[in-house]
């Protein structure tokens, strides 16, 4: 790829940073979007209030709770693709069927899923120090139980500085 075409590919690509709560989707996703000069979207901002209330009370979401939210996110991604602009979306996307819903109707190769990994101990310790609008850290076990590890995602362990993690993503993406 030439430098010019690499730059164009970067700007059009849609990245979905996925993983359990506290895996670093917002932190790493924000930085990745800055590095690529594309917008950052956080799926947390699109939950209906009922979902936020449920999680805040310590109850995991069900598939039925997630479908309308995933449909909203899919529309957002389609809008970006239609405009020819990429974006970075931070979204748990824990199950394969959720990822299929997110990518539904988008041209093949448009969406790259990036799984942020980390030990339960590391993530729990980060959650213990974090304040969040609605997420309850007691849900971490159910998040791990629901996670279906994708075969075809970029996988990075978020146990280094955010800058190093973004470097790793871009290298695996051949966009560095
Ligand atoms: N590489 C890192 N080094 C140090 N701290 C980190 C790193 N990545 C994330 N954190 C911290 O871990 C906590 C969780 O990160 P973040 O909020 O980005 O996760 P998330 O996956 O978006 O969580 P949620 O899905 O619950 O919104 C935050 O306090 C963040 O500052
Ligand atoms: O699918 C889910 O269960 C949700 O997306 C959760 O993962 C939360 O929204 C998020 O982790 C809190 O920020």
PDB file of C-alpha atoms and ligand atoms in Angstrom:
ATOM      1  CA  UNK A   1       0.000   0.000   0.000  1.00  0.00           C
ATOM      2  CA  UNK A   2       1.306   3.495  -0.786  1.00  0.00           C
ATOM      3  CA  UNK A   3       1.372   6.179   1.900  1.00  0.00           C
ATOM      4  CA  UNK A   4      -1.604   7.938   0.294  1.00  0.00           C
ATOM      5  CA  UNK A   5      -3.778   4.857   0.024  1.00  0.00           C
ATOM      6  CA  UNK A   6      -2.903   3.846   3.601  1.00  0.00           C
ATOM      7  CA  UNK A   7      -4.120   7.239   4.780  1.00  0.00           C
ATOM      8  CA  UNK A   8      -7.381   6.847   2.857  1.00  0.00           C
ATOM      9  CA  UNK A   9      -7.907   3.315   4.208  1.00  0.00           C
ATOM     10  CA  UNK A  10      -7.388   4.594   7.755  1.00  0.00           C
ATOM     11  CA  UNK A  11     -10.000   7.324   7.365  1.00  0.00           C
ATOM     12  CA  UNK A  12     -12.669   4.996   5.961  1.00  0.00           C
ATOM     13  CA  UNK A  13     -12.217   2.080   8.324  1.00  0.00           C
ATOM     14  CA  UNK A  14     -14.718   1.340  11.086  1.00  0.00           C
ATOM     15  CA  UNK A  15     -13.180  -0.076  14.241  1.00  0.00           C
ATOM     16  CA  UNK A  16     -15.294  -1.659  16.948  1.00  0.00           C
ATOM     17  CA  UNK A  17     -13.316  -1.877  20.179  1.00  0.00           C
ATOM     18  CA  UNK A  18     -14.949  -4.687  22.098  1.00  0.00           C
ATOM     19  CA  UNK A  19     -14.560  -6.534  25.378  1.00  0.00           C
ATOM     20  CA  UNK A  20     -15.915  -6.782  28.878  1.00  0.00           C
ATOM     21  CA  UNK A  21     -16.682  -3.778  31.030  1.00  0.00           C
ATOM     22  CA  UNK A  22     -13.444  -2.122  32.117  1.00  0.00           C
ATOM     23  CA  UNK A  23     -11.312  -3.749  29.411  1.00  0.00           C
ATOM     24  CA  UNK A  24     -10.389  -0.262  28.190  1.00  0.00           C
ATOM     25  CA  UNK A  25     -12.690   0.285  25.201  1.00  0.00           C
ATOM     26  CA  UNK A  26     -13.271   3.995  25.892  1.00  0.00           C
ATOM     27  CA  UNK A  27      -9.668   4.741  26.857  1.00  0.00           C
ATOM     28  CA  UNK A  28      -8.041   2.950  23.932  1.00  0.00           C
ATOM     29  CA  UNK A  29     -10.823   3.821  21.486  1.00  0.00           C
ATOM     30  CA  UNK A  30     -10.531   7.552  22.166  1.00  0.00           C
ATOM     31  CA  UNK A  31      -6.790   7.440  21.550  1.00  0.00           C
ATOM     32  CA  UNK A  32      -7.102   5.311  18.412  1.00  0.00           C
ATOM     33  CA  UNK A  33      -9.655   7.762  16.958  1.00  0.00           C
ATOM     34  CA  UNK A  34      -7.342  10.700  17.719  1.00  0.00           C
ATOM     35  CA  UNK A  35      -4.419   8.955  16.051  1.00  0.00           C
ATOM     36  CA  UNK A  36      -6.515   8.195  12.924  1.00  0.00           C
ATOM     37  CA  UNK A  37      -8.332  11.574  12.860  1.00  0.00           C
ATOM     38  CA  UNK A  38     -11.739   9.895  12.788  1.00  0.00           C
ATOM     39  CA  UNK A  39     -14.722  10.309  15.143  1.00  0.00           C
ATOM     40  CA  UNK A  40     -15.061   8.340  18.375  1.00  0.00           C
ATOM     41  CA  UNK A  41     -18.452   6.967  19.417  1.00  0.00           C
ATOM     42  CA  UNK A  42     -19.234   5.319  22.746  1.00  0.00           C
ATOM     43  CA  UNK A  43     -22.046   2.744  22.727  1.00  0.00           C
ATOM     44  CA  UNK A  44     -22.731   3.609  26.372  1.00  0.00           C
ATOM     45  CA  UNK A  45     -24.200   6.920  25.162  1.00  0.00           C
ATOM     46  CA  UNK A  46     -26.889   5.067  23.205  1.00  0.00           C
ATOM     47  CA  UNK A  47     -28.322   2.761  25.880  1.00  0.00           C
ATOM     48  CA  UNK A  48     -31.957   3.427  26.722  1.00  0.00           C
ATOM     49  CA  UNK A  49     -32.398   4.651  30.291  1.00  0.00           C
ATOM     50  CA  UNK A  50     -34.021   1.308  31.247  1.00  0.00           C
ATOM     51  CA  UNK A  51     -30.805  -0.522  30.333  1.00  0.00           C
ATOM     52  CA  UNK A  52     -28.705   1.918  32.361  1.00  0.00           C
ATOM     53  CA  UNK A  53     -31.012   1.546  35.365  1.00  0.00           C
ATOM     54  CA  UNK A  54     -30.869  -2.233  35.109  1.00  0.00           C
ATOM     55  CA  UNK A  55     -27.059  -2.343  35.003  1.00  0.00           C
ATOM     56  CA  UNK A  56     -26.793   0.235  37.785  1.00  0.00           C
ATOM     57  CA  UNK A  57     -28.953  -2.039  39.950  1.00  0.00           C
ATOM     58  CA  UNK A  58     -26.533  -4.920  39.278  1.00  0.00           C
ATOM     59  CA  UNK A  59     -28.617  -6.918  36.789  1.00  0.00           C
ATOM     60  CA  UNK A  60     -26.984  -8.075  33.543  1.00  0.00           C
ATOM     61  CA  UNK A  61     -28.686  -7.127  30.283  1.00  0.00           C
ATOM     62  CA  UNK A  62     -30.452  -9.853  28.309  1.00  0.00           C
ATOM     63  CA  UNK A  63     -30.403 -10.332  24.531  1.00  0.00           C
ATOM     64  CA  UNK A  64     -33.831  -8.640  24.402  1.00  0.00           C
ATOM     65  CA  UNK A  65     -32.429  -5.598  26.229  1.00  0.00           C
ATOM     66  CA  UNK A  66     -29.538  -5.376  23.784  1.00  0.00           C
ATOM     67  CA  UNK A  67     -31.276  -5.818  20.396  1.00  0.00           C
ATOM     68  CA  UNK A  68     -32.779  -2.297  20.041  1.00  0.00           C
ATOM     69  CA  UNK A  69     -29.514  -0.755  21.256  1.00  0.00           C
ATOM     70  CA  UNK A  70     -27.501  -2.799  18.730  1.00  0.00           C
ATOM     71  CA  UNK A  71     -29.929  -1.786  15.960  1.00  0.00           C
ATOM     72  CA  UNK A  72     -29.310   1.888  16.803  1.00  0.00           C
ATOM     73  CA  UNK A  73     -25.559   1.334  16.704  1.00  0.00           C
ATOM     74  CA  UNK A  74     -25.803  -0.512  13.381  1.00  0.00           C
ATOM     75  CA  UNK A  75     -27.648   2.483  11.883  1.00  0.00           C
ATOM     76  CA  UNK A  76     -24.889   4.781  13.105  1.00  0.00           C
ATOM     77  CA  UNK A  77     -22.198   2.626  11.511  1.00  0.00           C
ATOM     78  CA  UNK A  78     -24.159   2.451   8.256  1.00  0.00           C
ATOM     79  CA  UNK A  79     -24.435   6.245   8.236  1.00  0.00           C
ATOM     80  CA  UNK A  80     -20.678   6.596   8.633  1.00  0.00           C
ATOM     81  CA  UNK A  81     -20.020   4.032   5.901  1.00  0.00           C
ATOM     82  CA  UNK A  82     -22.481   5.759   3.553  1.00  0.00           C
ATOM     83  CA  UNK A  83     -20.638   9.035   4.074  1.00  0.00           C
ATOM     84  CA  UNK A  84     -17.291   7.347   3.440  1.00  0.00           C
ATOM     85  CA  UNK A  85     -15.980   8.296   6.864  1.00  0.00           C
ATOM     86  CA  UNK A  86     -14.613   5.821   9.312  1.00  0.00           C
ATOM     87  CA  UNK A  87     -15.094   5.885  13.055  1.00  0.00           C
ATOM     88  CA  UNK A  88     -14.124   4.104  16.226  1.00  0.00           C
ATOM     89  CA  UNK A  89     -16.995   2.613  18.228  1.00  0.00           C
ATOM     90  CA  UNK A  90     -16.450   1.421  21.803  1.00  0.00           C
ATOM     91  CA  UNK A  91     -19.003  -1.350  22.314  1.00  0.00           C
ATOM     92  CA  UNK A  92     -18.912  -4.514  24.422  1.00  0.00           C
ATOM     93  CA  UNK A  93     -20.171  -6.652  21.456  1.00  0.00           C
ATOM     94  CA  UNK A  94     -19.818  -9.694  23.681  1.00  0.00           C
ATOM     95  CA  UNK A  95     -21.573 -12.306  21.531  1.00  0.00           C
ATOM     96  CA  UNK A  96     -21.076 -13.318  17.892  1.00  0.00           C
ATOM     97  CA  UNK A  97     -24.727 -12.548  17.078  1.00  0.00           C
ATOM     98  CA  UNK A  98     -24.260  -9.016  18.461  1.00  0.00           C
ATOM     99  CA  UNK A  99     -21.236  -8.503  16.222  1.00  0.00           C
ATOM    100  CA  UNK A 100     -23.232  -9.784  13.243  1.00  0.00           C
ATOM    101  CA  UNK A 101     -25.958  -7.269  14.075  1.00  0.00           C
ATOM    102  CA  UNK A 102     -23.465  -4.402  14.344  1.00  0.00           C
ATOM    103  CA  UNK A 103     -21.938  -5.218  10.933  1.00  0.00           C
ATOM    104  CA  UNK A 104     -25.257  -6.046   9.231  1.00  0.00           C
ATOM    105  CA  UNK A 105     -25.563  -4.448   5.792  1.00  0.00           C
ATOM    106  CA  UNK A 106     -22.056  -3.003   5.777  1.00  0.00           C
ATOM    107  CA  UNK A 107     -19.739  -3.906   2.894  1.00  0.00           C
ATOM    108  CA  UNK A 108     -17.428  -6.839   3.725  1.00  0.00           C
ATOM    109  CA  UNK A 109     -14.147  -5.668   5.216  1.00  0.00           C
ATOM    110  CA  UNK A 110     -15.554  -2.335   6.389  1.00  0.00           C
ATOM    111  CA  UNK A 111     -15.657  -3.258  10.061  1.00  0.00           C
ATOM    112  CA  UNK A 112     -12.712  -4.479  12.106  1.00  0.00           C
ATOM    113  CA  UNK A 113     -13.384  -5.848  15.548  1.00  0.00           C
ATOM    114  CA  UNK A 114     -10.620  -5.294  18.094  1.00  0.00           C
ATOM    115  CA  UNK A 115     -10.854  -7.396  21.249  1.00  0.00           C
ATOM    116  CA  UNK A 116      -9.278  -5.813  24.321  1.00  0.00           C
ATOM    117  CA  UNK A 117      -8.144  -8.507  26.682  1.00  0.00           C
ATOM    118  CA  UNK A 118      -6.957  -8.513  30.257  1.00  0.00           C
ATOM    119  CA  UNK A 119      -6.979 -10.713  33.290  1.00  0.00           C
ATOM    120  CA  UNK A 120     -10.003 -10.594  35.559  1.00  0.00           C
ATOM    121  CA  UNK A 121      -7.723  -9.371  38.370  1.00  0.00           C
ATOM    122  CA  UNK A 122      -6.333  -6.438  36.374  1.00  0.00           C
ATOM    123  CA  UNK A 123      -9.752  -5.360  35.101  1.00  0.00           C
ATOM    124  CA  UNK A 124     -11.379  -5.718  38.523  1.00  0.00           C
ATOM    125  CA  UNK A 125      -8.659  -3.570  40.084  1.00  0.00           C
ATOM    126  CA  UNK A 126      -9.175  -0.861  37.443  1.00  0.00           C
ATOM    127  CA  UNK A 127     -12.953  -0.955  37.908  1.00  0.00           C
ATOM    128  CA  UNK A 128     -12.537  -0.594  41.668  1.00  0.00           C
ATOM    129  CA  UNK A 129     -10.832   2.760  41.103  1.00  0.00           C
ATOM    130  CA  UNK A 130     -13.175   4.026  38.400  1.00  0.00           C
ATOM    131  CA  UNK A 131     -16.395   5.978  38.700  1.00  0.00           C
ATOM    132  CA  UNK A 132     -18.975   5.272  35.993  1.00  0.00           C
ATOM    133  CA  UNK A 133     -22.337   6.861  35.234  1.00  0.00           C
ATOM    134  CA  UNK A 134     -24.244   3.562  35.471  1.00  0.00           C
ATOM    135  CA  UNK A 135     -22.056   0.463  35.282  1.00  0.00           C
ATOM    136  CA  UNK A 136     -21.919  -1.761  38.350  1.00  0.00           C
ATOM    137  CA  UNK A 137     -18.559  -3.519  38.810  1.00  0.00           C
ATOM    138  CA  UNK A 138     -20.411  -6.547  40.237  1.00  0.00           C
ATOM    139  CA  UNK A 139     -21.385  -7.358  36.644  1.00  0.00           C
ATOM    140  CA  UNK A 140     -17.839  -8.260  35.640  1.00  0.00           C
ATOM    141  CA  UNK A 141     -18.364 -12.022  36.148  1.00  0.00           C
ATOM    142  CA  UNK A 142     -21.460 -12.018  33.935  1.00  0.00           C
ATOM    143  CA  UNK A 143     -19.590  -9.998  31.309  1.00  0.00           C
ATOM    144  CA  UNK A 144     -16.830 -12.657  31.172  1.00  0.00           C
ATOM    145  CA  UNK A 145     -19.453 -15.428  31.117  1.00  0.00           C
ATOM    146  CA  UNK A 146     -21.258 -13.830  28.161  1.00  0.00           C
ATOM    147  CA  UNK A 147     -18.118 -13.058  26.144  1.00  0.00           C
ATOM    148  CA  UNK A 148     -17.702 -15.247  23.064  1.00  0.00           C
ATOM    149  CA  UNK A 149     -14.121 -14.738  21.928  1.00  0.00           C
ATOM    150  CA  UNK A 150     -14.112 -13.920  18.206  1.00  0.00           C
ATOM    151  CA  UNK A 151     -11.937 -15.956  15.846  1.00  0.00           C
ATOM    152  CA  UNK A 152     -11.368 -13.188  13.364  1.00  0.00           C
ATOM    153  CA  UNK A 153     -10.753 -10.096  15.528  1.00  0.00           C
ATOM    154  CA  UNK A 154      -7.556  -8.226  16.185  1.00  0.00           C
ATOM    155  CA  UNK A 155      -6.654  -9.174  19.761  1.00  0.00           C
ATOM    156  CA  UNK A 156      -4.597  -7.021  22.082  1.00  0.00           C
ATOM    157  CA  UNK A 157      -3.861  -7.307  25.767  1.00  0.00           C
ATOM    158  CA  UNK A 158      -4.450  -3.984  27.475  1.00  0.00           C
ATOM    159  CA  UNK A 159      -1.708  -4.323  30.070  1.00  0.00           C
ATOM    160  CA  UNK A 160       0.618  -1.625  28.772  1.00  0.00           C
ATOM    161  CA  UNK A 161       0.378   2.106  28.272  1.00  0.00           C
ATOM    162  CA  UNK A 162      -2.595   3.137  26.087  1.00  0.00           C
ATOM    163  CA  UNK A 163      -0.154   4.480  23.460  1.00  0.00           C
ATOM    164  CA  UNK A 164       1.579   1.096  23.206  1.00  0.00           C
ATOM    165  CA  UNK A 165      -1.762  -0.683  22.892  1.00  0.00           C
ATOM    166  CA  UNK A 166      -2.797   1.628  20.038  1.00  0.00           C
ATOM    167  CA  UNK A 167       0.570   1.026  18.325  1.00  0.00           C
ATOM    168  CA  UNK A 168      -0.101  -2.715  18.543  1.00  0.00           C
ATOM    169  CA  UNK A 169      -3.587  -2.330  16.991  1.00  0.00           C
ATOM    170  CA  UNK A 170      -2.242  -0.246  14.108  1.00  0.00           C
ATOM    171  CA  UNK A 171       0.583  -2.696  13.476  1.00  0.00           C
ATOM    172  CA  UNK A 172      -1.811  -5.665  13.380  1.00  0.00           C
ATOM    173  CA  UNK A 173      -4.011  -3.618  11.036  1.00  0.00           C
ATOM    174  CA  UNK A 174      -0.987  -2.815   8.802  1.00  0.00           C
ATOM    175  CA  UNK A 175      -1.881   0.839   9.179  1.00  0.00           C
ATOM    176  CA  UNK A 176       1.092   1.900  11.298  1.00  0.00           C
TER     177      UNK A 176
HETATM  178  N1  LIG B   1      -3.741   0.754  29.452  1.00  0.00           N
HETATM  179  C1  LIG B   1      -4.274   1.224  30.593  1.00  0.00           C
HETATM  180  N2  LIG B   1      -3.466   1.544  31.633  1.00  0.00           N
HETATM  181  C2  LIG B   1      -3.977   2.007  32.794  1.00  0.00           C
HETATM  182  N3  LIG B   1      -5.301   2.186  33.039  1.00  0.00           N
HETATM  183  C3  LIG B   1      -6.152   1.868  32.039  1.00  0.00           C
HETATM  184  C4  LIG B   1      -5.704   1.388  30.774  1.00  0.00           C
HETATM  185  N4  LIG B   1      -6.782   1.170  29.989  1.00  0.00           N
HETATM  186  C5  LIG B   1      -7.865   1.510  30.722  1.00  0.00           C
HETATM  187  N5  LIG B   1      -7.489   1.924  31.959  1.00  0.00           N
HETATM  188  C6  LIG B   1      -8.376   2.346  33.036  1.00  0.00           C
HETATM  189  O1  LIG B   1      -9.267   1.278  33.305  1.00  0.00           O
HETATM  190  C7  LIG B   1     -10.570   1.761  33.577  1.00  0.00           C
HETATM  191  C8  LIG B   1     -11.539   1.134  32.571  1.00  0.00           C
HETATM  192  O2  LIG B   1     -11.248   1.641  31.279  1.00  0.00           O
HETATM  193  P1  LIG B   1     -12.410   2.104  30.296  1.00  0.00           P
HETATM  194  O3  LIG B   1     -13.397   2.948  31.005  1.00  0.00           O
HETATM  195  O4  LIG B   1     -11.748   2.669  29.093  1.00  0.00           O
HETATM  196  O5  LIG B   1     -13.036   0.674  29.972  1.00  0.00           O
HETATM  197  P2  LIG B   1     -14.346   0.325  29.141  1.00  0.00           P
HETATM  198  O6  LIG B   1     -14.101  -0.981  28.513  1.00  0.00           O
HETATM  199  O7  LIG B   1     -14.717   1.461  28.258  1.00  0.00           O
HETATM  200  O8  LIG B   1     -15.404   0.159  30.295  1.00  0.00           O
HETATM  201  P3  LIG B   1     -17.018   0.152  30.212  1.00  0.00           P
HETATM  202  O9  LIG B   1     -17.396  -0.844  29.182  1.00  0.00           O
HETATM  203  O10 LIG B   1     -17.436  -0.289  31.578  1.00  0.00           O
HETATM  204  O11 LIG B   1     -17.435   1.540  29.871  1.00  0.00           O
HETATM  205  C9  LIG B   1     -10.521   3.285  33.490  1.00  0.00           C
HETATM  206  O12 LIG B   1     -10.381   3.819  34.780  1.00  0.00           O
HETATM  207  C10 LIG B   1      -9.255   3.541  32.658  1.00  0.00           C
HETATM  208  O13 LIG B   1      -8.642   4.765  32.984  1.00  0.00           O
HETATM  209  O1  LIG B   2     -23.439  -5.347  26.611  1.00  0.00           O
HETATM  210  C1  LIG B   2     -23.417  -4.923  27.755  1.00  0.00           C
HETATM  211  O2  LIG B   2     -23.576  -5.612  28.766  1.00  0.00           O
HETATM  212  C2  LIG B   2     -23.163  -3.460  27.972  1.00  0.00           C
HETATM  213  O3  LIG B   2     -22.684  -2.821  26.848  1.00  0.00           O
HETATM  214  C3  LIG B   2     -22.149  -3.278  29.036  1.00  0.00           C
HETATM  215  O4  LIG B   2     -20.959  -3.886  28.620  1.00  0.00           O
HETATM  216  C4  LIG B   2     -22.003  -1.827  29.398  1.00  0.00           C
HETATM  217  O5  LIG B   2     -22.620  -0.939  28.509  1.00  0.00           O
HETATM  218  C5  LIG B   2     -20.608  -1.351  29.526  1.00  0.00           C
HETATM  219  O6  LIG B   2     -19.670  -2.306  29.790  1.00  0.00           O
HETATM  220  C6  LIG B   2     -20.548  -0.274  30.557  1.00  0.00           C
HETATM  221  O7  LIG B   2     -19.844   0.698  30.066  1.00  0.00           O
END
